[in-house]
Structures are given as structure tokens and as C-alpha cells.
Tab-separated table of C-alpha atoms in Angstrom:
chain	number	residue	atom	x	y	z
A	206	MET	CA	55.331	80.817	104.413
A	207	GLY	CA	55.493	82.680	101.077
A	208	GLU	CA	58.377	84.426	99.478
A	209	VAL	CA	56.813	87.805	100.274
A	210	ASP	CA	56.797	87.081	103.995
A	211	ILE	CA	60.379	85.958	103.801
A	212	ALA	CA	61.317	89.190	102.107
A	213	LEU	CA	59.564	91.261	104.839
A	214	SER	CA	61.240	89.426	107.614
A	215	ARG	CA	64.633	89.458	105.953
A	216	ARG	CA	65.902	91.699	108.677
A	217	TYR	CA	65.270	89.029	111.329
A	218	TRP	CA	67.403	86.480	109.447
A	219	ASP	CA	70.967	86.468	108.509
A	220	ARG	CA	71.977	85.887	104.973
A	221	PRO	CA	73.394	82.311	105.223
A	222	ARG	CA	70.300	81.016	106.967
A	223	LEU	CA	68.113	82.748	104.452
A	224	LEU	CA	69.823	81.031	101.505
A	225	LEU	CA	69.603	77.605	103.154
A	226	PHE	CA	65.898	78.007	103.859
A	227	ARG	CA	65.235	79.059	100.283
A	228	GLN	CA	67.033	75.988	98.853
A	229	GLU	CA	65.058	73.640	101.115
A	230	PHE	CA	61.808	75.283	100.055
A	231	MET	CA	62.524	74.814	96.321
A	232	ASN	CA	63.412	71.130	96.778
A	233	SER	CA	60.170	70.509	98.648
A	234	THR	CA	58.209	72.156	95.835
A	235	ARG	CA	59.793	69.883	93.185
A	236	LEU	CA	59.071	66.794	95.260
A	237	VAL	CA	55.424	67.715	95.602
A	238	SER	CA	55.097	68.238	91.829
A	239	SER	CA	56.691	64.837	90.958
A	240	PHE	CA	54.489	63.055	93.426
A	241	SER	CA	51.407	64.702	91.908
A	242	LEU	CA	52.380	63.548	88.407
A	243	MET	CA	52.867	59.971	89.577
A	244	ARG	CA	49.518	59.923	91.266
A	245	GLY	CA	47.849	61.329	88.119
A	246	ALA	CA	49.400	58.666	85.857
A	247	ARG	CA	48.363	55.880	88.225
A	248	LEU	CA	44.846	57.243	88.301
A	249	PHE	CA	44.693	57.378	84.462
A	250	VAL	CA	45.740	53.718	84.126
A	251	MET	CA	43.115	52.656	86.634
A	252	LEU	CA	40.399	54.576	84.807
A	253	LEU	CA	41.418	53.044	81.426
A	254	THR	CA	41.301	49.518	82.878
A	255	LEU	CA	37.920	50.192	84.388
A	256	ALA	CA	36.561	51.499	81.074
A	257	THR	CA	37.798	48.379	79.258
A	258	LEU	CA	36.101	46.118	81.771
A	259	VAL	CA	32.860	48.069	81.514
A	260	ALA	CA	32.926	47.903	77.698
A	261	SER	CA	33.645	44.182	77.689
A	262	CYS	CA	30.699	43.522	79.973
A	263	GLY	CA	28.304	44.596	77.212
A	264	GLU	CA	29.567	42.051	74.637
A	265	PRO	CA	28.205	38.499	74.339
A	266	LYS	CA	30.569	35.660	75.100
A	267	GLN	CA	32.455	34.167	72.112
A	268	GLN	CA	31.959	30.491	71.388
A	269	GLY	CA	34.809	28.176	72.138
A	270	SER	CA	35.261	27.143	68.398
A	271	PRO	CA	33.896	28.474	65.063
A	272	PRO	CA	31.014	26.574	63.401
A	273	PRO	CA	31.894	24.018	60.705
A	274	PRO	CA	32.282	25.585	57.263
A	275	ALA	CA	29.488	25.068	54.757
A	276	VAL	CA	30.296	23.250	51.522
A	277	THR	CA	28.189	22.199	48.551
A	278	VAL	CA	28.211	18.491	47.712
A	279	ALA	CA	26.806	16.389	44.892
A	280	THR	CA	27.026	12.795	43.719
A	281	PRO	CA	28.884	12.042	40.456
A	282	VAL	CA	26.951	12.101	37.209
A	283	LYS	CA	26.697	8.863	35.206
A	284	ARG	CA	27.029	9.231	31.452
A	285	THR	CA	28.090	7.288	28.347
A	286	VAL	CA	31.230	8.949	27.019
A	287	PHE	CA	34.099	8.481	24.592
A	288	ASP	CA	37.774	9.117	25.035
A	289	TYR	CA	39.044	11.640	22.509
A	290	ASP	CA	42.416	12.383	21.009
A	291	GLU	CA	43.190	15.912	19.845
A	292	TYR	CA	45.588	16.842	17.056
A	293	VAL	CA	46.698	20.034	15.363
A	294	GLY	CA	46.525	20.200	11.586
A	295	ARG	CA	45.886	22.358	8.553
A	296	PHE	CA	43.190	22.722	5.961
A	297	ALA	CA	44.034	21.713	2.414
A	298	ALA	CA	42.088	22.248	-0.785
A	299	ILE	CA	40.621	19.175	-2.452
A	300	ASN	CA	41.444	20.708	-5.833
A	301	LEU	CA	44.311	23.091	-6.475
A	302	VAL	CA	44.782	24.102	-10.110
A	303	GLU	CA	47.446	26.264	-11.702
A	304	VAL	CA	45.974	28.123	-14.647
A	305	ARG	CA	48.457	28.002	-17.531
A	306	ALA	CA	47.943	28.661	-21.235
A	307	ARG	CA	48.041	25.756	-23.718
A	308	VAL	CA	49.012	28.018	-26.591
A	309	SER	CA	51.477	30.859	-26.828
A	310	GLY	CA	50.391	34.365	-27.665
A	311	TYR	CA	49.743	37.827	-26.324
A	312	LEU	CA	47.309	38.107	-23.420
A	313	ASP	CA	44.323	40.099	-24.609
A	314	LYS	CA	41.718	40.336	-21.792
A	315	LEU	CA	40.995	39.453	-18.169
A	316	GLN	CA	37.489	38.311	-17.267
A	317	PHE	CA	37.671	38.139	-13.447
A	318	LYS	CA	38.554	40.105	-10.319
A	319	ASP	CA	41.403	39.030	-8.102
A	320	GLY	CA	40.249	36.740	-5.293
A	321	GLN	CA	36.707	36.176	-6.474
A	322	LEU	CA	34.797	32.900	-6.450
A	323	VAL	CA	34.569	31.240	-9.852
A	324	LYS	CA	32.571	28.346	-11.200
A	325	GLN	CA	33.720	25.635	-13.501
A	326	GLY	CA	33.608	26.902	-17.104
A	327	ASP	CA	33.806	30.628	-16.282
A	328	LEU	CA	35.968	32.599	-18.728
A	329	LEU	CA	39.136	33.890	-17.061
A	330	PHE	CA	41.710	34.934	-19.716
A	331	THR	CA	41.625	35.580	-23.459
A	332	ILE	CA	44.666	35.319	-25.729
A	333	ASP	CA	44.764	37.145	-29.057
A	334	LYS	CA	42.762	34.882	-31.409
A	335	ARG	CA	43.662	36.297	-34.800
A	336	PRO	CA	46.742	34.170	-35.573
A	337	PHE	CA	44.905	31.020	-34.560
A	338	GLN	CA	41.868	31.948	-36.643
A	339	ASN	CA	44.129	32.340	-39.678
A	340	THR	CA	45.690	28.941	-39.045
A	341	LEU	CA	42.245	27.378	-38.817
A	342	ASP	CA	41.116	28.963	-42.092
A	343	GLN	CA	44.235	27.706	-43.828
A	344	ALA	CA	43.718	24.196	-42.477
A	345	ARG	CA	40.141	24.179	-43.680
A	346	ALA	CA	41.211	25.295	-47.149
A	347	ASN	CA	43.811	22.530	-47.294
A	348	LEU	CA	41.121	20.073	-46.302
A	349	VAL	CA	38.868	21.178	-49.159
A	350	GLN	CA	41.757	20.789	-51.586
A	351	ALA	CA	42.493	17.306	-50.278
A	352	GLN	CA	38.855	16.312	-50.550
A	353	SER	CA	38.791	17.501	-54.200
A	354	ASN	CA	41.876	15.464	-54.947
A	355	VAL	CA	40.205	12.415	-53.429
A	356	ALA	CA	37.204	12.816	-55.750
A	357	PHE	CA	39.436	13.002	-58.825
A	358	THR	CA	41.656	10.075	-57.894
A	359	GLU	CA	38.639	7.986	-56.923
A	360	SER	CA	37.050	8.378	-60.390
A	361	ASP	CA	40.389	7.680	-62.061
A	362	TYR	CA	40.767	4.551	-59.957
A	363	THR	CA	37.240	3.388	-60.822
A	364	ARG	CA	37.875	3.763	-64.581
A	365	GLY	CA	41.162	1.964	-64.221
A	366	GLN	CA	39.402	-1.103	-62.824
A	367	GLN	CA	37.413	-1.536	-66.074
A	368	LEU	CA	40.371	-0.739	-68.255
A	369	VAL	CA	42.629	-3.272	-66.587
A	370	ARG	CA	39.990	-5.954	-67.082
A	371	ASP	CA	39.816	-5.077	-70.778
A	372	LYS	CA	43.626	-5.149	-70.972
A	373	THR	CA	43.588	-1.537	-72.128
A	374	ILE	CA	46.069	-0.415	-69.492
A	375	THR	CA	48.801	-2.306	-67.795
A	376	ASP	CA	48.671	-3.529	-64.252
A	377	GLN	CA	51.416	-1.073	-63.307
A	378	THR	CA	49.350	1.851	-64.491
A	379	PHE	CA	46.385	0.615	-62.522
A	380	GLU	CA	48.486	0.311	-59.379
A	381	GLN	CA	49.670	3.871	-59.806
A	382	ARG	CA	46.050	5.080	-59.941
A	383	ALA	CA	45.184	3.048	-56.867
A	384	GLN	CA	48.163	4.496	-54.997
A	385	ALA	CA	47.156	8.046	-55.918
A	386	PHE	CA	43.664	7.378	-54.615
A	387	ARG	CA	44.987	6.041	-51.314
A	388	ASN	CA	47.341	9.017	-50.940
A	389	ALA	CA	44.472	11.413	-51.563
A	390	LYS	CA	42.393	9.804	-48.824
A	391	ALA	CA	45.336	9.970	-46.429
A	392	SER	CA	45.788	13.632	-47.251
A	393	VAL	CA	42.147	14.252	-46.397
A	394	ALA	CA	42.589	12.547	-43.043
A	395	ALA	CA	45.704	14.611	-42.292
A	396	ASN	CA	43.991	17.843	-43.206
A	397	GLU	CA	40.998	16.942	-41.094
A	398	ALA	CA	43.328	16.431	-38.136
A	399	ALA	CA	44.992	19.766	-38.863
A	400	VAL	CA	41.575	21.426	-38.839
A	401	ARG	CA	40.698	19.833	-35.521
A	402	GLN	CA	44.022	20.948	-34.018
A	403	ALA	CA	43.537	24.481	-35.305
A	404	GLU	CA	40.071	24.505	-33.797
A	405	LEU	CA	41.510	23.339	-30.468
A	406	ASP	CA	44.202	26.008	-30.552
A	407	LEU	CA	41.562	28.618	-31.224
A	408	GLU	CA	39.498	27.258	-28.343
A	409	PHE	CA	42.542	27.280	-26.064
A	410	THR	CA	42.849	31.050	-26.533
A	411	GLU	CA	39.983	31.255	-24.022
A	412	LEU	CA	41.128	30.024	-20.608
A	413	ARG	CA	38.198	28.857	-18.465
A	414	ALA	CA	38.003	27.754	-14.832
A	415	PRO	CA	38.505	23.983	-14.621
A	416	VAL	CA	36.975	23.681	-11.102
A	417	ASN	CA	34.765	25.577	-8.690
A	418	GLY	CA	36.692	27.582	-6.150
A	419	ARG	CA	38.400	30.837	-5.323
A	420	ILE	CA	40.911	32.294	-7.743
A	421	GLY	CA	44.008	34.119	-6.602
A	422	ASP	CA	45.480	37.268	-8.067
A	423	ARG	CA	46.549	37.521	-11.706
A	424	ARG	CA	50.193	36.860	-12.352
A	425	VAL	CA	50.297	38.414	-15.842
A	426	SER	CA	48.740	41.627	-17.100
A	427	PRO	CA	47.144	42.056	-20.548
A	428	GLY	CA	49.592	42.820	-23.334
A	429	ASN	CA	52.289	40.428	-22.118
A	430	LEU	CA	53.466	37.463	-24.121
A	431	VAL	CA	52.249	34.184	-22.638
A	432	THR	CA	54.228	31.011	-23.179
A	433	GLY	CA	51.947	28.020	-23.541
A	434	GLY	CA	52.235	24.352	-24.358
A	435	THR	CA	53.078	21.243	-22.370
A	436	GLY	CA	56.669	22.079	-21.459
A	437	GLY	CA	58.063	23.152	-18.136
A	438	ASN	CA	58.529	26.809	-19.027
A	439	THR	CA	54.873	27.704	-19.455
A	440	THR	CA	53.571	30.922	-17.929
A	441	LEU	CA	51.584	30.707	-14.674
A	442	LEU	CA	48.566	32.982	-14.965
A	443	ALA	CA	46.679	32.305	-11.699
A	444	THR	CA	45.770	29.588	-9.179
A	445	ILE	CA	42.355	28.252	-8.152
A	446	VAL	CA	41.614	26.348	-4.938
A	447	SER	CA	38.358	24.574	-4.172
A	448	ILE	CA	36.581	25.732	-1.012
A	449	ASP	CA	33.560	23.512	-0.357
A	450	PRO	CA	34.114	20.752	0.711
A	451	ILE	CA	37.625	20.979	2.116
A	452	TYR	CA	40.230	18.597	3.530
A	453	PHE	CA	41.798	18.780	6.991
A	454	GLU	CA	45.163	17.019	7.233
A	455	PHE	CA	46.922	16.111	10.486
A	456	THR	CA	49.479	13.615	11.780
A	457	PHE	CA	49.334	11.274	14.746
A	458	ASP	CA	51.973	9.166	16.422
A	459	GLU	CA	52.713	5.506	15.906
A	460	ALA	CA	51.276	4.447	19.276
A	461	SER	CA	47.924	6.033	18.477
A	462	TYR	CA	47.950	4.392	15.051
A	463	LEU	CA	48.481	0.962	16.637
A	464	ARG	CA	45.706	1.586	19.126
A	465	TYR	CA	43.272	2.530	16.369
A	466	GLU	CA	44.172	-0.514	14.293
A	467	ARG	CA	43.825	-2.946	17.185
A	468	LEU	CA	40.476	-1.516	18.148
A	469	ALA	CA	39.367	-1.897	14.528
A	470	ARG	CA	40.344	-5.587	14.518
A	471	THR	CA	38.135	-6.224	17.538
A	472	GLY	CA	35.154	-4.740	15.750
A	473	GLN	CA	35.414	-1.292	17.323
A	474	ASP	CA	36.321	0.730	14.278
A	475	ILE	CA	37.477	4.092	15.579
A	476	ALA	CA	39.665	5.887	13.057
A	477	SER	CA	40.704	3.339	10.471
A	478	ARG	CA	40.767	3.913	6.727
A	479	ASN	CA	37.323	2.489	6.016
A	480	ALA	CA	35.458	3.641	9.102
A	481	SER	CA	34.268	7.071	7.980
A	482	VAL	CA	34.403	8.022	11.647
A	483	GLN	CA	32.799	11.262	12.689
A	484	VAL	CA	35.286	13.832	14.017
A	485	ALA	CA	34.939	17.363	15.398
A	486	LEU	CA	36.992	20.477	14.826
A	487	LYS	CA	37.495	23.918	16.336
A	488	LEU	CA	39.347	26.948	15.033
A	489	ILE	CA	42.009	28.823	16.967
A	490	ASP	CA	39.529	31.485	18.130
A	491	GLU	CA	36.819	29.029	19.219
A	492	ASN	CA	36.306	27.262	22.544
A	493	ASP	CA	34.194	24.273	21.471
A	494	PHE	CA	34.433	21.606	18.780
A	495	ASN	CA	31.363	22.695	16.846
A	496	HIS	CA	32.319	21.661	13.292
A	497	GLU	CA	31.631	18.053	12.341
A	498	GLY	CA	33.312	16.058	9.601
A	499	ARG	CA	34.373	12.531	8.728
A	500	MET	CA	37.648	10.693	8.328
A	501	ASN	CA	38.275	9.672	4.736
A	502	PHE	CA	41.957	8.744	4.514
A	503	VAL	CA	44.909	7.388	6.493
A	504	ASP	CA	48.279	7.174	4.782
A	505	ASN	CA	50.037	3.866	4.067
A	506	VAL	CA	53.510	4.847	5.315
A	507	ILE	CA	54.824	6.095	8.668
A	508	ASP	CA	57.268	8.933	8.255
A	509	ARG	CA	60.718	7.704	9.287
A	510	SER	CA	61.965	11.098	10.428
A	511	THR	CA	59.023	11.943	12.707
A	512	GLY	CA	57.458	8.565	13.508
A	513	THR	CA	54.010	9.869	12.562
A	514	ILE	CA	51.438	8.958	9.959
A	515	ARG	CA	49.151	11.291	8.060
A	516	GLY	CA	45.400	11.288	8.446
A	517	ARG	CA	42.755	13.294	6.638
A	518	ALA	CA	39.165	14.314	7.267
A	519	VAL	CA	36.700	16.103	5.033
A	520	PHE	CA	34.462	18.966	6.196
A	521	ALA	CA	31.644	20.878	4.606
A	522	ASN	CA	32.423	24.568	4.181
A	523	PRO	CA	29.230	26.303	3.057
A	524	ASN	CA	30.132	29.572	4.783
A	525	GLU	CA	33.656	29.541	3.281
A	526	VAL	CA	35.214	30.114	6.714
A	527	PHE	CA	37.790	27.367	6.311
A	528	THR	CA	40.702	28.408	4.115
A	529	PRO	CA	43.504	26.189	2.820
A	530	GLY	CA	46.569	26.524	5.035
A	531	MET	CA	44.577	27.547	8.147
A	532	PHE	CA	45.461	25.869	11.458
A	533	ALA	CA	42.836	24.156	13.637
A	534	ARG	CA	42.425	21.385	16.210
A	535	VAL	CA	40.608	18.147	15.432
A	536	ARG	CA	39.151	15.723	17.966
A	537	VAL	CA	39.130	12.054	17.028
A	538	PRO	CA	37.351	9.363	19.093
A	539	GLY	CA	39.998	7.240	20.785
A	540	SER	CA	37.903	4.549	22.485
A	541	PRO	CA	34.561	2.779	22.250
A	542	PRO	CA	31.682	4.227	24.329
A	543	TYR	CA	31.681	3.367	28.032
A	544	GLU	CA	29.871	4.338	31.243
A	545	ALA	CA	31.754	6.872	33.340
A	546	LEU	CA	31.360	9.063	36.417
A	547	LEU	CA	31.707	12.820	35.941
A	548	VAL	CA	32.165	15.670	38.407
A	549	PRO	CA	32.509	19.426	37.860
A	550	ASP	CA	36.023	20.344	36.853
A	551	ALA	CA	36.147	22.911	39.682
A	552	ALA	CA	35.900	20.040	42.205
A	553	ILE	CA	39.324	18.691	41.176
A	554	GLY	CA	42.175	19.567	43.513
A	555	THR	CA	45.906	19.346	42.847
A	556	GLU	CA	48.572	17.973	45.120
A	557	GLN	CA	51.899	18.155	43.324
A	558	ALA	CA	51.533	15.622	40.480
A	559	ARG	CA	48.369	13.976	41.835
A	560	ARG	CA	44.733	14.983	41.486
A	561	PHE	CA	42.096	14.499	44.163
A	562	VAL	CA	38.497	15.234	45.074
A	563	MET	CA	37.204	15.892	48.565
A	564	ILE	CA	34.618	13.364	49.772
A	565	ILE	CA	32.282	13.946	52.729
A	566	ASP	CA	31.703	10.741	54.701
A	567	ALA	CA	28.700	9.756	56.834
A	568	GLN	CA	30.023	11.742	59.821
A	569	ASP	CA	30.310	14.882	57.633
A	570	ILE	CA	34.102	14.741	57.765
A	571	ALA	CA	36.114	15.681	54.672
A	572	ARG	CA	38.274	12.902	53.218
A	573	PRO	CA	40.483	13.323	50.119
A	574	LYS	CA	40.408	10.660	47.395
A	575	TYR	CA	42.998	10.542	44.633
A	576	VAL	CA	41.522	10.077	41.185
A	577	THR	CA	42.513	9.338	37.599
A	578	LEU	CA	41.184	12.005	35.246
A	579	GLY	CA	39.698	11.590	31.801
A	580	GLN	CA	38.306	13.960	29.200
A	581	LEU	CA	36.673	17.326	29.850
A	582	THR	CA	33.193	17.529	28.338
A	583	SER	CA	31.600	20.517	26.659
A	584	ASP	CA	29.523	21.284	29.797
A	585	ASN	CA	32.694	21.515	31.928
A	586	LEU	CA	32.390	18.107	33.566
A	587	ARG	CA	35.500	16.002	34.068
A	588	VAL	CA	35.473	12.240	33.478
A	589	ILE	CA	36.790	10.300	36.503
A	590	LYS	CA	38.207	6.961	35.403
A	591	ASP	CA	39.184	5.688	38.843
A	592	GLY	CA	39.075	6.729	42.493
A	593	ILE	CA	35.446	7.446	43.429
A	594	GLY	CA	32.134	5.609	43.622
A	595	PRO	CA	28.699	6.541	42.341
A	596	ASP	CA	27.363	7.257	45.859
A	597	ASP	CA	30.225	9.448	47.078
A	598	ARG	CA	29.343	12.961	48.150
A	599	VAL	CA	31.861	15.115	46.308
A	600	VAL	CA	32.573	18.703	47.314
A	601	VAL	CA	31.724	20.758	44.239
A	602	SER	CA	31.859	24.198	45.851
A	603	GLY	CA	33.860	25.385	48.841
A	604	LEU	CA	36.834	23.100	48.287
A	605	MET	CA	39.169	25.551	50.071
A	606	GLN	CA	37.036	25.424	53.242
A	607	ALA	CA	37.016	21.620	53.419
A	608	ARG	CA	40.088	20.581	55.399
A	609	PRO	CA	41.008	16.879	55.423
A	610	GLY	CA	39.863	15.213	58.643
A	611	GLN	CA	37.729	18.177	59.768
A	612	LYS	CA	33.976	18.330	60.110
A	613	VAL	CA	31.981	20.388	57.608
A	614	ARG	CA	28.363	21.310	57.070
A	615	PRO	CA	27.396	19.735	53.701
A	616	GLU	CA	24.582	21.155	51.628
A	617	GLU	CA	23.211	19.362	48.605
A	618	GLN	CA	23.719	21.146	45.320
A	619	GLY	CA	20.640	23.106	44.283
A	620	THR	CA	19.152	23.352	47.826
A	621	LYS	CA	18.863	26.488	49.919
A	622	PRO	CA	21.543	26.897	52.618
A	623	ALA	CA	20.226	25.958	56.071
A	624	GLY	CA	22.529	28.163	58.150
A	625	PRO	CA	23.829	31.681	58.109
A	626	ALA	CA	26.822	30.672	55.949
A	627	SER	CA	26.409	30.498	52.173
A	628	ALA	CA	27.450	27.355	50.271
A	629	GLY	CA	31.153	27.351	49.748
A	630	GLY	CA	31.666	30.619	51.628
A	631	PRO	CA	33.356	31.371	54.959
A	632	PRO	CA	31.271	31.200	58.162
A	633	GLN	CA	29.844	34.446	59.405
A	634	GLN	CA	31.403	35.892	62.597
A	635	ALA	CA	29.231	36.600	65.647
A	636	LYS	CA	28.584	40.238	66.271
């Protein structure tokens, strides 16, 4: 019965009964609505579960376990290698000359540009020559005078020899003539020396390069007084350093020195003083040791304060790249040649302080082997001194996928992968 009908028949009902009936009707309406919502929610859950089951029926069944991961394996490479020791050092010029004047005077001219390459004998500085030319002329004039005096005293001495035989002059007079002749000859010798010295002084007014090399900047400008001579207060005009060839000096510890010497005594001369051992060098901006040189000196004393000894190698420098004072690294052979096994450096794993490689056994199960490492070659192969054999299959790619004790799918290096997974990569998931 609707509310309209109740309103029309209100006259047949009293008011208390009417209110009670209305309250019961509203409660029944709310109960019906709640029940409808519950039924709708239950129906929605059932439909969602059914849709999930229908969707899952269209997918293929997953395998119980993923396929073994693919890894790339290779046997170690056999090669004859050396052990090398690396040291840091500096280049040093074979010749370093301070250009100083031998005579004092006013600087007249400069014949070079700062920092240029010079050759031995090139004119660098000129000192005012006029005072030295005057001194030379005076010395030559004194020499002529002394030579004239010698001619006169010589003739007087010759006449005195005949006169003393004839008893015309006394022996004392003859001795005086002989002494004058000897003094005249000595004066000639002294004046000749003075001429030679004046000529040297005049020559020293031109300062020439004593060696081939690169000159630094000028320390004195023209017009300044230059103090020359052999004393300690002479004026420094410039410096010249030789460039090609060039020394490389470095120090190595006492233990390395003993090792080199003992190897030399067994006939394996590595880096001794007389070996002329070939060494290699790289600059700070280079990755490889591409510059070759030879050892030419090892010092005779170990430094007490550092416990090291100084070594030296010589390098050709035709391109003038090496500069005195420049830092570099030198590699010195530290052992005789020996046969070694090498693996790619990327195949080396780290476990705290130990190094290992992953080996694949005959059942294709990964097994770690701890190894002793050696030098790293220029083609990025690592020398293995101990821990593996020549027939071991070493994981060279996909090391992270190879778990110890788990089965893997090995693929030889350089061959095409046999399965859907690439060498060293994760297995592909089924779709």
C-alpha cells in the first residue's frame, strides 16, 4: 500500500495506529535496500573471480624453474711474459748550463728569443767590445816594442862574444849584455801572452751557446752592467737545457735493489748498472707505456733517510715532448721471462681480500677458484700466477649470473649463442 492510499483512508484509521504503521513501513524499506546492496556486492566479487579464472585459462603454464643462465667461457691464454716494476720519476736534462759572462762590461745586444731552441756555437749575447779592442791594440804595440828590443840586445850580445874573446871588454860587461838579451826575450814572451789574453777577452765579449738545447728567458736587458770573471758574484744571463736525448731519474726501494742484484749474479741481468736494460715509460695523460728507453745508471749509495737508491734511464726525445722536471711513470722488468696463463681482467672476481675466477666443470656447474694475480698486459689480460690450469673453462662474460654450485649454460667465446639468452645476459622470460 502506498502513501497516497494511506492518506485517502486516513479517516478509517486513528492517529496512533497510523503513526505506528508508517514507522514499520519505513523500517521495512531500509531493510530491503541494505539487503539489495549486499547481494550486489556479492555478485560483483563472484564476477571478478570468474573473470580472473577465464583470463588465466588463456595463458600457458609457467615452468617449474627458470632455465640455466648463459655464460661465456674460454680457456686461459699461454704466453711468455715478464714481471714489471713501476716507479714514478722526473725527467732531467743531460746538460744544464748557466750562461755567465767571462768579462765585465755593458751588455750591448741580444741575439735570441726567449725560449727558443739554440745550437752549439750560436751567438746569444754581445758585450761592448770597444774597451777590449783598445786593450788588445795596446798589448800588440807592447809586443812590437819588446820584439824590437830583442833584436837590439841580440846584436849587442853577438858583438860582445867576439869582444870578450879579444879581451876588448871585460867579462862583467859581457854578462850584462847577455842579461839584457835574456830580459828582452822574456819581455817578448810576456807581451805575447798579454796579446793572447786581450784576444780572449775580446772573444769573450760574444757569448755563444755551449750546448744544443732550449734557452730560457733573458735575465739581463741590454744596457746593464754585467759582472764577469771566475768569482761567485758573476751575473747570470740565461740558462740552457739539453732536450734530445734526455734523462729520466727515479728511485726504488732497497728490497727491489737486492732482487735486481741477485738476479744479475745468476746471469739474469735485469736492471743492474751494466745491463742497458730496455725500459718503458708513459706520461701522466697516457694509458700505455709507449716510450722505450734504456737504463744507463744506478747510484752507488742508498739514501739513509728514505732507504731508496737512485736509478736513471735515457730516452730519445725527437719530438721534444719530454721536458726537464716533468713527472712520468717508468716500467722496469722485474723478472726473467716465463710461461704464464692469462685471462681477461673482467673475469677476475673479488671476495674481500681474495681474488677468484669462476670455473665451469664437466657437469656445467660453476665452481670458484682463488688465484694469485700478476701483471696486467697492454691488451687487458691479467697474468695468473697460481690457482688455475691450462684446460679450465673460465667464465669471461656473465660472471654475475654464474652462482657457485649452480648449473649454467656455457658458450665458448666467439661462438654464436645456442639458446634464446645472449652470452652473459639474463635468461629471457616466457611470454
